[in-house]
CSV table of C-alpha atoms in Angstrom, one decimal:
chain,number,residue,atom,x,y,z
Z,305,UNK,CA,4.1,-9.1,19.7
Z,306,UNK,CA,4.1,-6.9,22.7
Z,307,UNK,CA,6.1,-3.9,22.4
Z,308,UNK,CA,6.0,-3.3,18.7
Z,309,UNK,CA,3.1,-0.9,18.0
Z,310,UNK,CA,4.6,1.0,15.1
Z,311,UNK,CA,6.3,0.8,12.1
Z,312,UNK,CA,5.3,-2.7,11.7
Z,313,UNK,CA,5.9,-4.2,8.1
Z,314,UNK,CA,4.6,-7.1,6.4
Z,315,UNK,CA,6.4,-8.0,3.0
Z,316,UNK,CA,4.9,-10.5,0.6
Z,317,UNK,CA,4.4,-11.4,-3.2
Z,318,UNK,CA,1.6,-11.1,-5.3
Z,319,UNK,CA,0.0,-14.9,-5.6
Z,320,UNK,CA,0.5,-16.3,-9.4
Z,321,UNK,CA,3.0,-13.0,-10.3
Z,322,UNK,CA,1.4,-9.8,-11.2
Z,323,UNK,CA,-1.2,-7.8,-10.1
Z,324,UNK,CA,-2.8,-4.3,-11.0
Z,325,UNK,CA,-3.6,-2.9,-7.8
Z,326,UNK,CA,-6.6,-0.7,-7.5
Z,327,UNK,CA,-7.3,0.1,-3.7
Z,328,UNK,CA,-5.6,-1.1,-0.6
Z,329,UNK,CA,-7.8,-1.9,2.9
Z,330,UNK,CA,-7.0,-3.1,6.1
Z,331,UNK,CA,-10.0,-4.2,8.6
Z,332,UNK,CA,-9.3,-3.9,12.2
Z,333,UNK,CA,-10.5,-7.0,14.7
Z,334,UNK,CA,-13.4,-6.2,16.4
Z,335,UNK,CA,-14.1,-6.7,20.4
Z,336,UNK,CA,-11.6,-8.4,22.9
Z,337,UNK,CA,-8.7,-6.3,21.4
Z,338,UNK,CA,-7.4,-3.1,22.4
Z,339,UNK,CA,-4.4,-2.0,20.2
Z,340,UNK,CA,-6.1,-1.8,16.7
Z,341,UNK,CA,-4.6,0.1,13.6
Z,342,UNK,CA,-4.5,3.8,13.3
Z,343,UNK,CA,-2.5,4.6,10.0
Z,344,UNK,CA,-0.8,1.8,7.5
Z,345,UNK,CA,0.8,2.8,4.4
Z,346,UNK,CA,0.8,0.4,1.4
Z,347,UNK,CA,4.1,0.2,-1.1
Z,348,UNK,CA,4.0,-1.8,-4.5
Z,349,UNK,CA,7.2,-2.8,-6.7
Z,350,UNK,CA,8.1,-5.5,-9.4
Z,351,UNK,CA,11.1,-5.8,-7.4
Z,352,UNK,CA,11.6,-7.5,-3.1
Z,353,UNK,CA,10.6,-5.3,-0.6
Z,354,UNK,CA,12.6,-4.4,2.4
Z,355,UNK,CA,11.3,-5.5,5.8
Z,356,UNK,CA,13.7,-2.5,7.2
Z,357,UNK,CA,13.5,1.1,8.6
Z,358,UNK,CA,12.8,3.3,5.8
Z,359,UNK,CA,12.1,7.0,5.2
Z,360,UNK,CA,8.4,6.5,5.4
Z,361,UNK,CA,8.2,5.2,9.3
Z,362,UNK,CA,6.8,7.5,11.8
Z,363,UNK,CA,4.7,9.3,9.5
Z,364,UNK,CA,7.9,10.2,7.5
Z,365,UNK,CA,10.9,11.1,8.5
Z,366,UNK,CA,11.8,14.0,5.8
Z,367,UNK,CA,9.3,16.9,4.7
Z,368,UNK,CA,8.5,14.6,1.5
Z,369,UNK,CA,7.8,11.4,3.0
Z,370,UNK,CA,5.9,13.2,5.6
Z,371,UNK,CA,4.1,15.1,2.3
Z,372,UNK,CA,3.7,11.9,0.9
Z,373,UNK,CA,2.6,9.4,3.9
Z,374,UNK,CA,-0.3,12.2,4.2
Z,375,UNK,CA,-1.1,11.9,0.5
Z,376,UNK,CA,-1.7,8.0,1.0
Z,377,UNK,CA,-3.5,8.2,3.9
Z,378,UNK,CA,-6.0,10.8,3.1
Z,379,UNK,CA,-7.0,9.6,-0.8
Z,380,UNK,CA,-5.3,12.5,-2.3
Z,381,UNK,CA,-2.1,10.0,-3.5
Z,382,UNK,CA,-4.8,8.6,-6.2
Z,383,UNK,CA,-5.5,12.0,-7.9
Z,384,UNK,CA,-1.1,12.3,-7.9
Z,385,UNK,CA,-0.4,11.3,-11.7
Z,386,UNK,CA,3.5,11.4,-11.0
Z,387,UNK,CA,4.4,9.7,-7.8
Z,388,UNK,CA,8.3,9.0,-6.6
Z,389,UNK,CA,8.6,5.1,-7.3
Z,390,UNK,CA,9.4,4.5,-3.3
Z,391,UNK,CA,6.1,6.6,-2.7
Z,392,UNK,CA,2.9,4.8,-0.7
Z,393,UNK,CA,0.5,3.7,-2.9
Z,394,UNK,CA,-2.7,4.4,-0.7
Z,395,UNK,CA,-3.0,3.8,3.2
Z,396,UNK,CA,-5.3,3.5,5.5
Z,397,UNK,CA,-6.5,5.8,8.8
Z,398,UNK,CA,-9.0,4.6,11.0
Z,399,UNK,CA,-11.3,6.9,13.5
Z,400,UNK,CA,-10.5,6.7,17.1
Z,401,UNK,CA,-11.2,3.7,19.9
Z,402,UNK,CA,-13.6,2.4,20.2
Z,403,UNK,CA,-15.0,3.6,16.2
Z,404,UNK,CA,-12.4,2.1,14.9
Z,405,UNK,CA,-13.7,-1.7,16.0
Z,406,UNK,CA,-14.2,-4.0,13.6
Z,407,UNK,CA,-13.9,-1.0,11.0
Z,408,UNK,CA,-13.1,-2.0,7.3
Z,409,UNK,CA,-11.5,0.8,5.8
Z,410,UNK,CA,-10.8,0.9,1.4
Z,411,UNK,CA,-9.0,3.5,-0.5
Z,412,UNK,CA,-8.8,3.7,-3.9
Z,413,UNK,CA,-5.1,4.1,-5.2
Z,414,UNK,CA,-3.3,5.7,-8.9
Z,415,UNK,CA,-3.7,1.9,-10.6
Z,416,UNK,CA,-0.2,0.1,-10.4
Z,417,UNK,CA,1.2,-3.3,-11.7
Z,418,UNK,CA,3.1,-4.4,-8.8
Z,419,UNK,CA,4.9,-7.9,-7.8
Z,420,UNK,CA,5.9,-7.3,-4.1
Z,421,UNK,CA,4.0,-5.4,-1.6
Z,422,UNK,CA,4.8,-3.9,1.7
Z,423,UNK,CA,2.1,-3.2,4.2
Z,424,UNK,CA,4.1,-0.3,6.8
Z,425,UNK,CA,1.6,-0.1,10.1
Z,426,UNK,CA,2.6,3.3,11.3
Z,427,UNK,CA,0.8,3.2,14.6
Z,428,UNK,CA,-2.0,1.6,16.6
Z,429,UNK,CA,-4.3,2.9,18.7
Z,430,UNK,CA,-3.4,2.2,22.5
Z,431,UNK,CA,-6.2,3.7,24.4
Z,432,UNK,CA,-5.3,1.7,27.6
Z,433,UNK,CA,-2.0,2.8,27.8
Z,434,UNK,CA,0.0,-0.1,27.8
Z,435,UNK,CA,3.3,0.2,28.4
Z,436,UNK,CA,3.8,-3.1,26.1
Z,437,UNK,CA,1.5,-1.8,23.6
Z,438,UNK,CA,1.1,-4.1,19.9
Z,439,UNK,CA,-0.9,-4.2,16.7
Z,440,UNK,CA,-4.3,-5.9,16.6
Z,441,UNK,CA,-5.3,-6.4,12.8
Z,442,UNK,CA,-7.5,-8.7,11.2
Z,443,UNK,CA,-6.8,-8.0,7.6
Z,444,UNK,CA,-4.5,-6.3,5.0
Z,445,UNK,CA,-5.7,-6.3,1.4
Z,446,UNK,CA,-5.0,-5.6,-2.2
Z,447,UNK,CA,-8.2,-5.1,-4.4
Z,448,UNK,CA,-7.6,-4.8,-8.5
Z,449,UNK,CA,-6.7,-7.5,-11.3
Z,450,UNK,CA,-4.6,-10.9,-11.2
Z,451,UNK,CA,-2.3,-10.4,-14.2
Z,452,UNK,CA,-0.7,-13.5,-13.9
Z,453,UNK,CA,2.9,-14.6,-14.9
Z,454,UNK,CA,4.1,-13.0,-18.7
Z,455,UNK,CA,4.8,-16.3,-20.5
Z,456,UNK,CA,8.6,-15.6,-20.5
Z,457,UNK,CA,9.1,-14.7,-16.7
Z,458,UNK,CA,11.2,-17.4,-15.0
Z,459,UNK,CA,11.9,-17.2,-11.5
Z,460,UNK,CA,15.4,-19.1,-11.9
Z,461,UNK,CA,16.9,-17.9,-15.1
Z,462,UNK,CA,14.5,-14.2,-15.9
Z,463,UNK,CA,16.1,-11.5,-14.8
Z,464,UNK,CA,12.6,-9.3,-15.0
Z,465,UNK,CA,14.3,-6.9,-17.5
Z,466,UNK,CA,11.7,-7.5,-20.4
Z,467,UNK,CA,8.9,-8.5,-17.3
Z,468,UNK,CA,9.2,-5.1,-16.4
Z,469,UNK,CA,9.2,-2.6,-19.2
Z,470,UNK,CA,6.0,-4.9,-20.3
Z,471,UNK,CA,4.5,-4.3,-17.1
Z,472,UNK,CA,5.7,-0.5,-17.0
Z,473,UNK,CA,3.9,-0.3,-20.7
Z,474,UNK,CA,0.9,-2.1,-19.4
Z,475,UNK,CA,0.7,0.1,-16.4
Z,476,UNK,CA,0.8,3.4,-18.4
Z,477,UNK,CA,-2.1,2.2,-20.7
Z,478,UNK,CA,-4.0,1.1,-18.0
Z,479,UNK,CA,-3.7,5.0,-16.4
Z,480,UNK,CA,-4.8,6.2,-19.5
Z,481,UNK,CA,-8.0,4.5,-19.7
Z,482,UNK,CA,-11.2,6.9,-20.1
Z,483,UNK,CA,-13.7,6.8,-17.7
Z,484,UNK,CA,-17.1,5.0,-18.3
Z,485,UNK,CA,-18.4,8.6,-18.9
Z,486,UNK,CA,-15.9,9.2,-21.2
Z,487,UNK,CA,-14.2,12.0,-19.3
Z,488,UNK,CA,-10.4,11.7,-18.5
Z,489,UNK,CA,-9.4,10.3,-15.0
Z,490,UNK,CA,-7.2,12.3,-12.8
Z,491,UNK,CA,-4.1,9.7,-14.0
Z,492,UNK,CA,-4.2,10.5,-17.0
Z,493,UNK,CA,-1.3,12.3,-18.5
């Protein structure tokens, strides 16, 4: 909508429960739109995700968040074994207009079991100038592995206490995986 060309979020839950996120991407719409992404910041939780104002918008709004939104958004969050829990998980920058075009841009992230995910848009590009100025995207993704729905996980009656130190185990053997070479990943504590 016009007039809302940063910190835009979009909150939803992972289809059929739990997932093991991987990499985040974001592709930008090609010609006939001129207000594509520049920067979005993915977050991942086992808990809702606020749609509100949070440290992390404009780029960060404390010397942390700030050290952190930059972490996400140039790769160097996946290489971060210890992570805040309210840090980005990866993110997303994009060259500028017209490069950025139809541009499909992946980063790997630190793998993470998550249930909720929040997709911050920090800016778009506005190389017209508009005065109204908005977000063009085409797509926000998630890339890893469905995990499905832990056999005792109810909605109505669960109160995710056992959900989520099974998914906190699961996550910190999944980190510790050896590579296919057999070397030790930069996750791995």
């Amino acid at each position: 909508s016009s007039g809302n060309c940063r910190n835009v979020s979009v909150c939803a839950r992972v289809a059929g429960g739990y997932a093991l996120v991987t990499a985040v991407g974001c592709v930008n719409p090609a010609d006939g739109f001129d207000n594509p992404v520049k920067d979005v910041v993915v977050f991942g939780s086992l808990s809702p995700l606020s749609l509100g104002s949070s440290r992390f918008d404009d780029g960060g709004r404390d010397d942390e968040a700030k050290r952190l939104v930059e972490a996400a958004l140039d790769g160097s969050a996946e290489a971060t074994p210890r992570l805040p829990p309210d840090a980005p998980l990866g993110g997303c920058r994009f060259p500028p207009f017209p490069a950025c075009r139809g541009l499909h841009v992946v980063r790997p992230c630190a793998p993470t079991v998550v249930r909720f995910v929040r997709f911050l848009v920090l800016s778009s590009q506005n190389p017209a100038g508009h005065t109204d100025a908005n977000v063009d995207v085409s797509k926000l993704q998630l890339f890893g592995t469905p995990l499905g729905r832990p056999p005792h996980a109810d909605d109505e009656t669960h109160d995710g206490g056992g959900t989520s130190a099974l998914l906190q185990r699961l996550h910190l053997d999944c980190v510790r995986v050896r590579s296919p070479d057999g070397s030790r990943g930069p996750n791995y504590p």
